[in-house]
CSV table of C-alpha atoms in Angstrom, one decimal:
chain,number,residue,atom,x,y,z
R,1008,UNK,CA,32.3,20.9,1.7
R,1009,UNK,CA,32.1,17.9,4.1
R,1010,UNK,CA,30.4,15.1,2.1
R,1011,UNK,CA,27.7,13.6,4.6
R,1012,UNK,CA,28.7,9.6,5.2
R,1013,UNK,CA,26.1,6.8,3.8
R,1014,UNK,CA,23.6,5.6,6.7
R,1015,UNK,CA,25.2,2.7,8.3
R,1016,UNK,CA,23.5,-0.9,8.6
R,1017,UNK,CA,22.0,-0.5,11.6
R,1018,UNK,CA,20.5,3.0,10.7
R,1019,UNK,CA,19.1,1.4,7.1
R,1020,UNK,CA,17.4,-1.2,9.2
R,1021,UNK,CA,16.2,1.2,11.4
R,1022,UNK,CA,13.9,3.4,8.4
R,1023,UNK,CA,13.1,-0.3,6.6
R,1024,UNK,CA,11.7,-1.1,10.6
R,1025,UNK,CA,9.5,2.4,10.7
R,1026,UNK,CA,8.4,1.9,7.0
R,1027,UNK,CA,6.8,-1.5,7.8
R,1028,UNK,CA,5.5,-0.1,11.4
R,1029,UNK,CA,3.9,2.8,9.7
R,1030,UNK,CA,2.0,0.5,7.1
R,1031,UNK,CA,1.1,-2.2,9.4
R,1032,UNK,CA,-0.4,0.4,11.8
R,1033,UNK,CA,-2.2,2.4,8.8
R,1034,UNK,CA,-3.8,-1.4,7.9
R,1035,UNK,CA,-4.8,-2.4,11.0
R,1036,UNK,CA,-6.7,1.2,11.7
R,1037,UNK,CA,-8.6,0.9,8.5
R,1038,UNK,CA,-9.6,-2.4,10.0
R,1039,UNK,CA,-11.8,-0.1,12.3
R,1040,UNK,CA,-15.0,1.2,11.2
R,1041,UNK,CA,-15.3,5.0,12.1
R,1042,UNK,CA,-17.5,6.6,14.1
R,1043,UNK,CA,-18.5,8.5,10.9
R,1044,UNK,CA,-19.1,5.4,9.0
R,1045,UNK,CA,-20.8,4.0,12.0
R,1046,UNK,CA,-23.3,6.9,12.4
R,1047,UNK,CA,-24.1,6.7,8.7
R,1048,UNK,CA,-24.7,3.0,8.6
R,1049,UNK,CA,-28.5,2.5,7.8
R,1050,UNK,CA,-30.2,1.1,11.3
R,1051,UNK,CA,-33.0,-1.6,10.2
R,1052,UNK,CA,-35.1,-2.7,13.3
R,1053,UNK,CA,-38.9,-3.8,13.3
R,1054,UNK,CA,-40.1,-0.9,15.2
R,1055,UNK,CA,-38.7,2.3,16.1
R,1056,UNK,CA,-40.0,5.1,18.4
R,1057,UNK,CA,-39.6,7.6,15.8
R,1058,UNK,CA,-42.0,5.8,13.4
R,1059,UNK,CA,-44.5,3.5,15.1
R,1060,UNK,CA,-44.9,0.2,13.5
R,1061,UNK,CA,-46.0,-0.3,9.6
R,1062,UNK,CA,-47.8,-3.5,8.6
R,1063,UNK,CA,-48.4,-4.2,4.9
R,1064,UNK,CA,-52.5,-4.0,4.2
R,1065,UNK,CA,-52.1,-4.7,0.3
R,1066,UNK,CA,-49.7,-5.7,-2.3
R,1067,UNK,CA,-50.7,-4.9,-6.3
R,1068,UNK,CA,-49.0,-5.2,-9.5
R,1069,UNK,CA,-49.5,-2.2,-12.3
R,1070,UNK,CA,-48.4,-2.1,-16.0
R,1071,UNK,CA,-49.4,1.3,-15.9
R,1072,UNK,CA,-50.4,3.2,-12.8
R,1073,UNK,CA,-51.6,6.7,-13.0
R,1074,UNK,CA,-51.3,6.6,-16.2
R,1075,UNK,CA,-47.1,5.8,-16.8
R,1076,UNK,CA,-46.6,2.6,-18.1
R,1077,UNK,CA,-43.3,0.8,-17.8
R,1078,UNK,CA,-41.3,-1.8,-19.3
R,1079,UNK,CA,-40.6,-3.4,-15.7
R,1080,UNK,CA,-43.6,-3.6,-13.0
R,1081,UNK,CA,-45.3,-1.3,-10.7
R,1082,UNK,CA,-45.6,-3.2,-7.2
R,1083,UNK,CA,-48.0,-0.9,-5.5
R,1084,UNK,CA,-47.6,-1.4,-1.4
R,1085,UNK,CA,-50.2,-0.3,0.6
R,1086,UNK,CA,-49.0,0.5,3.9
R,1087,UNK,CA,-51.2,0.6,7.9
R,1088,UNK,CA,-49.3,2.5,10.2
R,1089,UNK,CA,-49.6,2.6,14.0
R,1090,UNK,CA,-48.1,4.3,17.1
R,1091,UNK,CA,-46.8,7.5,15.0
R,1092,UNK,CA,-45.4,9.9,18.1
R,1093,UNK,CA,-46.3,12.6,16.0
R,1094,UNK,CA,-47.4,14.4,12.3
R,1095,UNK,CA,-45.2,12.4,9.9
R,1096,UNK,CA,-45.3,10.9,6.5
R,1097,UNK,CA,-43.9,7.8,5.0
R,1098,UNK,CA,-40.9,7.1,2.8
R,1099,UNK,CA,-39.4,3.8,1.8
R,1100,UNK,CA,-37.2,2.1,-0.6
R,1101,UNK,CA,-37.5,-1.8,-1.6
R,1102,UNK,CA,-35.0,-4.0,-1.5
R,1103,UNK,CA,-34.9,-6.7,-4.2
R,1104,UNK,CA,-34.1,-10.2,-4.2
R,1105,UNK,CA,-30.3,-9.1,-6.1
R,1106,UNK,CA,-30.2,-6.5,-3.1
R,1107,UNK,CA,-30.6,-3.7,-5.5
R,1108,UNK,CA,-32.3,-0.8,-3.9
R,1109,UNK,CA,-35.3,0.9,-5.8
R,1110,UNK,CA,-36.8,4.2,-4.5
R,1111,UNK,CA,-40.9,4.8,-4.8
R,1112,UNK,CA,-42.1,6.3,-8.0
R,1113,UNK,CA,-42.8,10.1,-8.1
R,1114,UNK,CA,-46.5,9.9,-8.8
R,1115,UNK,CA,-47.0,7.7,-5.6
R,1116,UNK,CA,-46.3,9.3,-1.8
R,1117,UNK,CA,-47.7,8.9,1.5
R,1118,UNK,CA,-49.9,11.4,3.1
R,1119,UNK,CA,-49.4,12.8,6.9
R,1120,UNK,CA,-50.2,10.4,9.8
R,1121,UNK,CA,-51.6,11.7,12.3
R,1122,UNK,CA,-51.0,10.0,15.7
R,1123,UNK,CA,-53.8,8.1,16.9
R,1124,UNK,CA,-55.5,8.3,13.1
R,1125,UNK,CA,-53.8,6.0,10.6
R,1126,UNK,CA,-54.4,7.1,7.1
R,1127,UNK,CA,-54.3,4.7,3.9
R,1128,UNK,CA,-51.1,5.2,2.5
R,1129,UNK,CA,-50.0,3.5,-0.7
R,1130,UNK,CA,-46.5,3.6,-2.4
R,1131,UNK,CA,-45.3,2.4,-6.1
R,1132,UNK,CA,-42.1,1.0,-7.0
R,1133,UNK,CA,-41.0,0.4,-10.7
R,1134,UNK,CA,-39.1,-2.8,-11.1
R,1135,UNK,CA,-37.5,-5.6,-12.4
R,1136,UNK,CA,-40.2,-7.9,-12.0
R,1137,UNK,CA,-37.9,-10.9,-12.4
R,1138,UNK,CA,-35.9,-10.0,-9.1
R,1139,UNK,CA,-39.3,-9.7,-6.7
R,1140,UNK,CA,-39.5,-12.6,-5.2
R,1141,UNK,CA,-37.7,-12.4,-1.9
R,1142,UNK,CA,-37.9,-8.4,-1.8
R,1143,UNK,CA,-38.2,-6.5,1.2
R,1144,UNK,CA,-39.4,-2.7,2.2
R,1145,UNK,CA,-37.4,-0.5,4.2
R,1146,UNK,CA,-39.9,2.8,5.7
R,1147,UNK,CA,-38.0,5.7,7.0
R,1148,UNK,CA,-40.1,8.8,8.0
R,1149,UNK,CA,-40.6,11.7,5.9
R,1150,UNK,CA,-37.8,10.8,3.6
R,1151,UNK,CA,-35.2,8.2,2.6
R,1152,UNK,CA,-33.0,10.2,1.6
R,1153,UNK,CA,-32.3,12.2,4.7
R,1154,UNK,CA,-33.0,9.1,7.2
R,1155,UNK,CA,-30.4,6.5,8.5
R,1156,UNK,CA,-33.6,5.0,10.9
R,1157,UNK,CA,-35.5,2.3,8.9
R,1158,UNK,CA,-38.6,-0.6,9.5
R,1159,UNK,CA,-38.1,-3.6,7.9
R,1160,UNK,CA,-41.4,-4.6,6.1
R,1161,UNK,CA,-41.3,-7.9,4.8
R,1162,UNK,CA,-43.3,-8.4,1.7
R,1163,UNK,CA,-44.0,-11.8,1.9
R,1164,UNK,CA,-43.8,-12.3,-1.9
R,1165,UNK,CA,-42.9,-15.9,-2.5
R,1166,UNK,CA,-42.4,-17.3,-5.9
R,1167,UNK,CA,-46.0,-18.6,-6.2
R,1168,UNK,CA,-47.6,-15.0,-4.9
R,1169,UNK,CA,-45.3,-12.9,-7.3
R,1170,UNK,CA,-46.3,-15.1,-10.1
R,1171,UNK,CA,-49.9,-14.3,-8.6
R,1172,UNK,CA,-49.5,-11.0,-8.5
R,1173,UNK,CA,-47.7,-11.0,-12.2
R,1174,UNK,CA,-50.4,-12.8,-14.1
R,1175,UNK,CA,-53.1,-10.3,-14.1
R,1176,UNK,CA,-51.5,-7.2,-13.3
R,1177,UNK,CA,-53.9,-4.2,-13.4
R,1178,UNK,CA,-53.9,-0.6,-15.5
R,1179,UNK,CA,-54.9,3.0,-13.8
R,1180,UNK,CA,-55.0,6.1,-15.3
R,1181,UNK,CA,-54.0,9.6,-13.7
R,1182,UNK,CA,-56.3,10.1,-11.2
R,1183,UNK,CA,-56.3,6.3,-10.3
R,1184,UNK,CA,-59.5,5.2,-12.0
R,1185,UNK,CA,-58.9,1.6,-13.5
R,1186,UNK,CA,-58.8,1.5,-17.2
Z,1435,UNK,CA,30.7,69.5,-27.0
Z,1436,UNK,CA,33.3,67.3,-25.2
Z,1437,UNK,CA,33.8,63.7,-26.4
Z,1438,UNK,CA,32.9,61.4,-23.4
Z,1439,UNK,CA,36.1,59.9,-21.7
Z,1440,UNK,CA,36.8,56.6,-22.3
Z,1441,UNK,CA,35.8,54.1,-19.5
Z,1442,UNK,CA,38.5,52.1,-18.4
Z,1443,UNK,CA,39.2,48.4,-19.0
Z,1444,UNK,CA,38.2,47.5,-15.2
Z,1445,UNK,CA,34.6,49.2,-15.0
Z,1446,UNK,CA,34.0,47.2,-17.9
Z,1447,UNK,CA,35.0,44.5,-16.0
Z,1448,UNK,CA,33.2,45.0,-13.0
Z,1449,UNK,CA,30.2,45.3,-14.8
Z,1450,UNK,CA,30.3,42.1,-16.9
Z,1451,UNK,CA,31.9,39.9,-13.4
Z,1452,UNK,CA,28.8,41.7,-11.6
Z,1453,UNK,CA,26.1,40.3,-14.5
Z,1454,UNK,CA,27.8,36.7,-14.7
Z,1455,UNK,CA,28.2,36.3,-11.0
Z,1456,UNK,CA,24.7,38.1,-10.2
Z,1457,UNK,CA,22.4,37.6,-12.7
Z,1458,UNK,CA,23.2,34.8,-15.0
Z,1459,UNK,CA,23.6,32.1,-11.8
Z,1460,UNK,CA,22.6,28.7,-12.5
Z,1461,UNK,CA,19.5,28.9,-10.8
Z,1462,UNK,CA,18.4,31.9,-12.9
Z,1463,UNK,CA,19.8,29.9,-16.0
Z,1464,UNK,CA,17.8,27.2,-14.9
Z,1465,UNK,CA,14.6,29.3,-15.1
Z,1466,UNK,CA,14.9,31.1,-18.3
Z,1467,UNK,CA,15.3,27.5,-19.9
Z,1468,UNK,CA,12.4,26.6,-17.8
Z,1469,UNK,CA,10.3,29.4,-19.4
Z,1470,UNK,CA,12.1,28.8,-22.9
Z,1471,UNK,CA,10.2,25.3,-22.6
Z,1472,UNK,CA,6.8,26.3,-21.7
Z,1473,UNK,CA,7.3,29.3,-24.5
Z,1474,UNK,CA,8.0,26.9,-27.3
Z,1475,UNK,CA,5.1,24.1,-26.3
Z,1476,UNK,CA,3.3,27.2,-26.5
Z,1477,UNK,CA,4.1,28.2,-29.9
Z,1478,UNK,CA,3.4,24.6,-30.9
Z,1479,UNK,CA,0.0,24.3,-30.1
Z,1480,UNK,CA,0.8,23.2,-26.1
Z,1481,UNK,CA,-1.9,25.2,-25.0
Z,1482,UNK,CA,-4.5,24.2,-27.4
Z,1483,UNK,CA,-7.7,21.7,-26.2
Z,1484,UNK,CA,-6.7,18.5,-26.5
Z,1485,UNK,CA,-8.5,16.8,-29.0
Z,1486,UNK,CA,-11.0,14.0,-27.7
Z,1487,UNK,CA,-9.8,10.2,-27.7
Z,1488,UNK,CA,-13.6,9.6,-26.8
Z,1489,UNK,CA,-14.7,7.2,-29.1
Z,1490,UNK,CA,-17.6,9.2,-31.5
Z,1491,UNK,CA,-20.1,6.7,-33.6
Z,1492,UNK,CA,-22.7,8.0,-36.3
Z,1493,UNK,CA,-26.5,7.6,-34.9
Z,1494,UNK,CA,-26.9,5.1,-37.7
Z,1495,UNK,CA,-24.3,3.0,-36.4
Z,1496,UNK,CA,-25.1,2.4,-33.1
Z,1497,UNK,CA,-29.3,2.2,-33.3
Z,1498,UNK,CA,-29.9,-0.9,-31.7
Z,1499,UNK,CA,-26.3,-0.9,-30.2
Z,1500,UNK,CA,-26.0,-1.1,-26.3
Z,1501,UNK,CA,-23.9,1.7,-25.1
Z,1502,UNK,CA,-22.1,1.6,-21.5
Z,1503,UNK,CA,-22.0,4.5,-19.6
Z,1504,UNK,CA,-21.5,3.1,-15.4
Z,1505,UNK,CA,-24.4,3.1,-14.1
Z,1506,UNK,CA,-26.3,2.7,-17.6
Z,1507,UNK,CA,-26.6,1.2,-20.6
Z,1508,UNK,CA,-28.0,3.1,-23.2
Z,1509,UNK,CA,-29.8,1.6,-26.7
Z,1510,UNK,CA,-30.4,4.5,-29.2
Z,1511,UNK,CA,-33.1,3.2,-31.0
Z,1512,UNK,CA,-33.8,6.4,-33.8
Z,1513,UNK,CA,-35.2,10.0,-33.7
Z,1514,UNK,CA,-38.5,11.5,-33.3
Z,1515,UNK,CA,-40.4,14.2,-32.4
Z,1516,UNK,CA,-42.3,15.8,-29.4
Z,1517,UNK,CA,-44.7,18.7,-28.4
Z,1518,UNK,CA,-45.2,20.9,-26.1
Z,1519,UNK,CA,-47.8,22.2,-24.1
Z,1520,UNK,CA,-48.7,25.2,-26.8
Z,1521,UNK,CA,-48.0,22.9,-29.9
Z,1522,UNK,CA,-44.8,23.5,-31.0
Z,1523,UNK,CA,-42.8,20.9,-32.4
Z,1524,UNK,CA,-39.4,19.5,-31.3
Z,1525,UNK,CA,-36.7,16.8,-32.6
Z,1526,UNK,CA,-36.2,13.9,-30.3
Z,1527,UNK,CA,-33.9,11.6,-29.7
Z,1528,UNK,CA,-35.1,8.5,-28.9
Z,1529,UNK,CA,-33.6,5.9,-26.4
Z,1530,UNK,CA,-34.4,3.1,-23.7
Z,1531,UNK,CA,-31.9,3.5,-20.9
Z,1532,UNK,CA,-31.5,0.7,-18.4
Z,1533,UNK,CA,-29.6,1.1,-14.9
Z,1534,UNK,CA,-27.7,-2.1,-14.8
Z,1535,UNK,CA,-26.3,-0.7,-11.5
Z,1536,UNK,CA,-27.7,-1.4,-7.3
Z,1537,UNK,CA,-29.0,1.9,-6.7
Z,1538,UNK,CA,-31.3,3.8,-7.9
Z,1539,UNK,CA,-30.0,7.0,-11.2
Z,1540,UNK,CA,-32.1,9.6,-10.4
Z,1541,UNK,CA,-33.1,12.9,-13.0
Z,1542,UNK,CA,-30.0,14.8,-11.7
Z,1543,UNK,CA,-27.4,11.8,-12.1
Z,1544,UNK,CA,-29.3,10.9,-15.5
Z,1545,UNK,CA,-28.2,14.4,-16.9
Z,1546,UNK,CA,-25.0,14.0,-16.4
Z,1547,UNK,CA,-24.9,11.0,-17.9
Z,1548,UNK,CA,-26.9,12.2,-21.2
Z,1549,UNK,CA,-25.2,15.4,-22.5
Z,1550,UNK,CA,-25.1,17.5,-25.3
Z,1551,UNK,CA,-21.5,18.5,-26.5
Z,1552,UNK,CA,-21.1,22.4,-26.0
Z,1553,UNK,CA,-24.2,23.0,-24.6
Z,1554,UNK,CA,-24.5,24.8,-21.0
Z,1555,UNK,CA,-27.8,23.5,-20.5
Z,1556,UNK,CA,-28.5,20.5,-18.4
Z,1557,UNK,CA,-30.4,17.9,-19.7
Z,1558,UNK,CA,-32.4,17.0,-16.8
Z,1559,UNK,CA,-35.7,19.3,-18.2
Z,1560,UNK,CA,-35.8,17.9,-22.0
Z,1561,UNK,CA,-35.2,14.3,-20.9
Z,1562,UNK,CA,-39.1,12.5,-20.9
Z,1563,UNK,CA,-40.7,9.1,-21.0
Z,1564,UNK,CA,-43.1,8.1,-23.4
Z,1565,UNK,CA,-46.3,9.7,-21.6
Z,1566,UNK,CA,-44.7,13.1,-21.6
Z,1567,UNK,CA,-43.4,12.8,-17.7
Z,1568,UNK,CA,-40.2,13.5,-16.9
Z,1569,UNK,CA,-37.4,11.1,-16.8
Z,1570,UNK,CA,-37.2,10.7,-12.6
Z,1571,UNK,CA,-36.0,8.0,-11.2
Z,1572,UNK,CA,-34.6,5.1,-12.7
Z,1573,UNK,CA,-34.7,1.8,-10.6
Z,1574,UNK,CA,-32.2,-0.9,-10.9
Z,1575,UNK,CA,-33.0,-3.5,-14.4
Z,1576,UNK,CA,-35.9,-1.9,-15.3
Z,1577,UNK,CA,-35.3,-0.5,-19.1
Z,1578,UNK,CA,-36.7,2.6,-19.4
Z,1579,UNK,CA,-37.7,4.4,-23.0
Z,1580,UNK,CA,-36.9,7.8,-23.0
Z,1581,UNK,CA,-36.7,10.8,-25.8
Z,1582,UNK,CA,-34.3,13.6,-25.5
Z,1583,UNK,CA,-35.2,16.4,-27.1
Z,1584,UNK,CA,-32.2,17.6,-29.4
Z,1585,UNK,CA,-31.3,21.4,-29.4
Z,1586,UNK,CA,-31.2,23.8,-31.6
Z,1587,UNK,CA,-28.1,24.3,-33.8
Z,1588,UNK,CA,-25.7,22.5,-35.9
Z,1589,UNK,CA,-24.6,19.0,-35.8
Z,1590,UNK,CA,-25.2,18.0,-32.8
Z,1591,UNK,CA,-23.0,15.4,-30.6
Z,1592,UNK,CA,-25.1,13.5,-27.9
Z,1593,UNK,CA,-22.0,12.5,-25.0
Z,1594,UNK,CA,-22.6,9.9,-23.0
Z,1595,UNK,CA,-20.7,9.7,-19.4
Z,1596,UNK,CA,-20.0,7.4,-16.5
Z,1597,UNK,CA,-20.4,8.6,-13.4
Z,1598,UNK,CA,-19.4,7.5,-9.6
Z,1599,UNK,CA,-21.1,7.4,-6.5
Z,1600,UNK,CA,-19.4,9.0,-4.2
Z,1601,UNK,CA,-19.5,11.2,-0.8
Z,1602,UNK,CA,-19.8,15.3,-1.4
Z,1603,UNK,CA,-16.7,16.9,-0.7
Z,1604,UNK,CA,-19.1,19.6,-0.1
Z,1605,UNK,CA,-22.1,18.5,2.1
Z,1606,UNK,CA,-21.3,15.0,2.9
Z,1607,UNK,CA,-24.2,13.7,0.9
Z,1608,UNK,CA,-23.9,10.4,-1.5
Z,1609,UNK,CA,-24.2,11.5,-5.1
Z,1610,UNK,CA,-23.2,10.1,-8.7
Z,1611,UNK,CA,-20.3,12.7,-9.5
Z,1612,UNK,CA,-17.5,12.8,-11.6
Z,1613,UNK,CA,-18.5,12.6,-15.3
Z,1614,UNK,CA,-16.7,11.0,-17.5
Z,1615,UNK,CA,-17.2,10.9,-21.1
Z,1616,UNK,CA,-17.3,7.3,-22.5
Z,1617,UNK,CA,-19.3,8.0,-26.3
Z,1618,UNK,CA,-20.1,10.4,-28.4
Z,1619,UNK,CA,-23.3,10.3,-30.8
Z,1620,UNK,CA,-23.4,12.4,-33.8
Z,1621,UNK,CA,-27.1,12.7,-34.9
């Protein structure tokens, strides 16, 4: 059997060369974002035509609301929403100041909006109280979970307002009634 | 009865040039010791469970003791009991759980990080917080107490698991998958 001759110089070079060609290419396409990745990236606007436009009425602080207490803090947002195009309901999550994302507590949800007949809507989040100052809300429609289309709410809470908010916080039981 | 004839020298031959040429190649060779190999790890215990290398504390000597378990850290902090809705009585585990993560651990992701060893059942329906809800969601540095109702049966071994967020190969969606197990608890 003929035994096949080592690659010559130039032929070595040749597979080092397509080696570094293939990696360099592979690192500069991972430098660009997808269009999968791009689709699934959360869009944050002030108003959106699938939601209307959601101002904050009222901001409370719980140590137990509805009757769970919690070693943290239950920020209670009310929301006011306006220009809904059609039925839909409220979700949200709040960002904190340490960017950590906190979804609403299960005993707290948002009832339909009807368009041109805002209803009270109120939402609870149970957090780290330490981390609220700076904390934002992001509202989706329906539910955060399935939605990429958020308002930016911004909570106002300042260090002197959470402290407010903190020093007197207030107690409900299950169906809401202050105890 | 007639005696057979004998066979001569070169049938004999063709036969054993037609098995060593045929049968016992090198690549056939190659496979019986292939086989030979998986047939003795077999016999010594190859195909047995591996025991755990997870490392397994007594209750008593981790109460008070934070445990890790990504997103989590877990302080068991004794036993108890709990009712249910016709009276009957159950053991409890008791614990305060905090998500040291920056996403929210939700009742699904929370049962697979609080497991019972051997056990088919998930947790996520005898996890509960102290006014009897369940466990939902757990937000990011908020420590949560919670009691996990112990089943039935002896000695049981509480594991505790990381998990990782990650994309569904299945759906797309972003869940906490792949448990790992990072403790084990024996009550």
């Amino acid at each position: 059997m003929k035994r096949r001759a080592p690659p010559s110089p130039q032929q070595s070079v040749l597979f080092v060369f397509i080696l570094v060609a293939i990696s360099v290419g592979t690192w500069i396409s991972g430098l660009f974002p997808t269009p999968q990745s791009i689709l699934d990236r959360p869009w944050v606007r002030e108003s959106s035509p699938r939601i209307g436009t959601v101002e904050v009425a009222d901001i409370e602080a719980f140590d137990v609301y509805r009757g769970a207490p919690t070693n943290g803090i239950f920020l209670v947002v009310s929301l006011q929403g306006e220009g809904v195009p059609e039925p839909l309901t409220y979700d949200a999550v709040l960002i904190d100041a340490e960017g950590r994302t906190s979804h609403r507590h299960h005993s707290s949800s948002c009832g339909i909006q009807q368009p041109g007949l805002p209803t009270p809507c109120e939402l609870a989040f149970e957090v780290d109280p330490a981390a609220l100052p700076g904390a934002q809300l992001r509202v989706a429609r329906d539910s955060v979970l399935a939605e990429r289309d958020f308002l930016a709410v911004d909570l106002l809470l300042d260090d002197a307002r959470t402290a407010e908010l903190l020093d007197d916080p207030r107690r409900s039981d299950y169906f809401g009634e202050d105890l | 009865m007639s005696t057979p004839a004998p066979q001569s020298p070169g049938a004999v031959r063709k036969v054993a040039d037609a098995l060593r040429t045929e049968l016992l190649t090198r690549a056939n060779l190659r496979l019986l010791l292939g086989v030979a190999a998986v047939g003795v790890l077999g016999l010594f215990g190859g195909f047995d469970a591996v025991d755990s290398d997870t490392p397994r504390h007594a209750l008593t000597d981790v109460v008070g003791e934070p445990l890790t378990a990504d997103p989590v850290e877990v302080v068991l902090t004794g036993t108890g009991t709990t009712l249910n809705l016709v009276g009957e009585e159950f053991p409890t585990l008791e614990m305060t759980v905090t998500n040291t993560g920056t996403r929210p651990v939700d009742g699904f992701a929370l049962a697979r990080i609080l497991d019972w060893q051997g056990q088919e059942e998930s947790t996520y329906a005898t996890t509960q917080r102290p006014d009897g809800s369940s466990a939902g969601t757990l937000n990011p540095g908020v420590p949560v107490d919670l009691a996990l109702i112990v089943p039935a049966g002896p000695d049981p071994v509480l594991v505790l698991n990381s998990v990782t967020w990650r994309v569904s190969n299945l759906d797309g969606s972003e869940q906490f998958f792949d448990p790992v197990p990072v403790a084990e608890v024996t009550l």
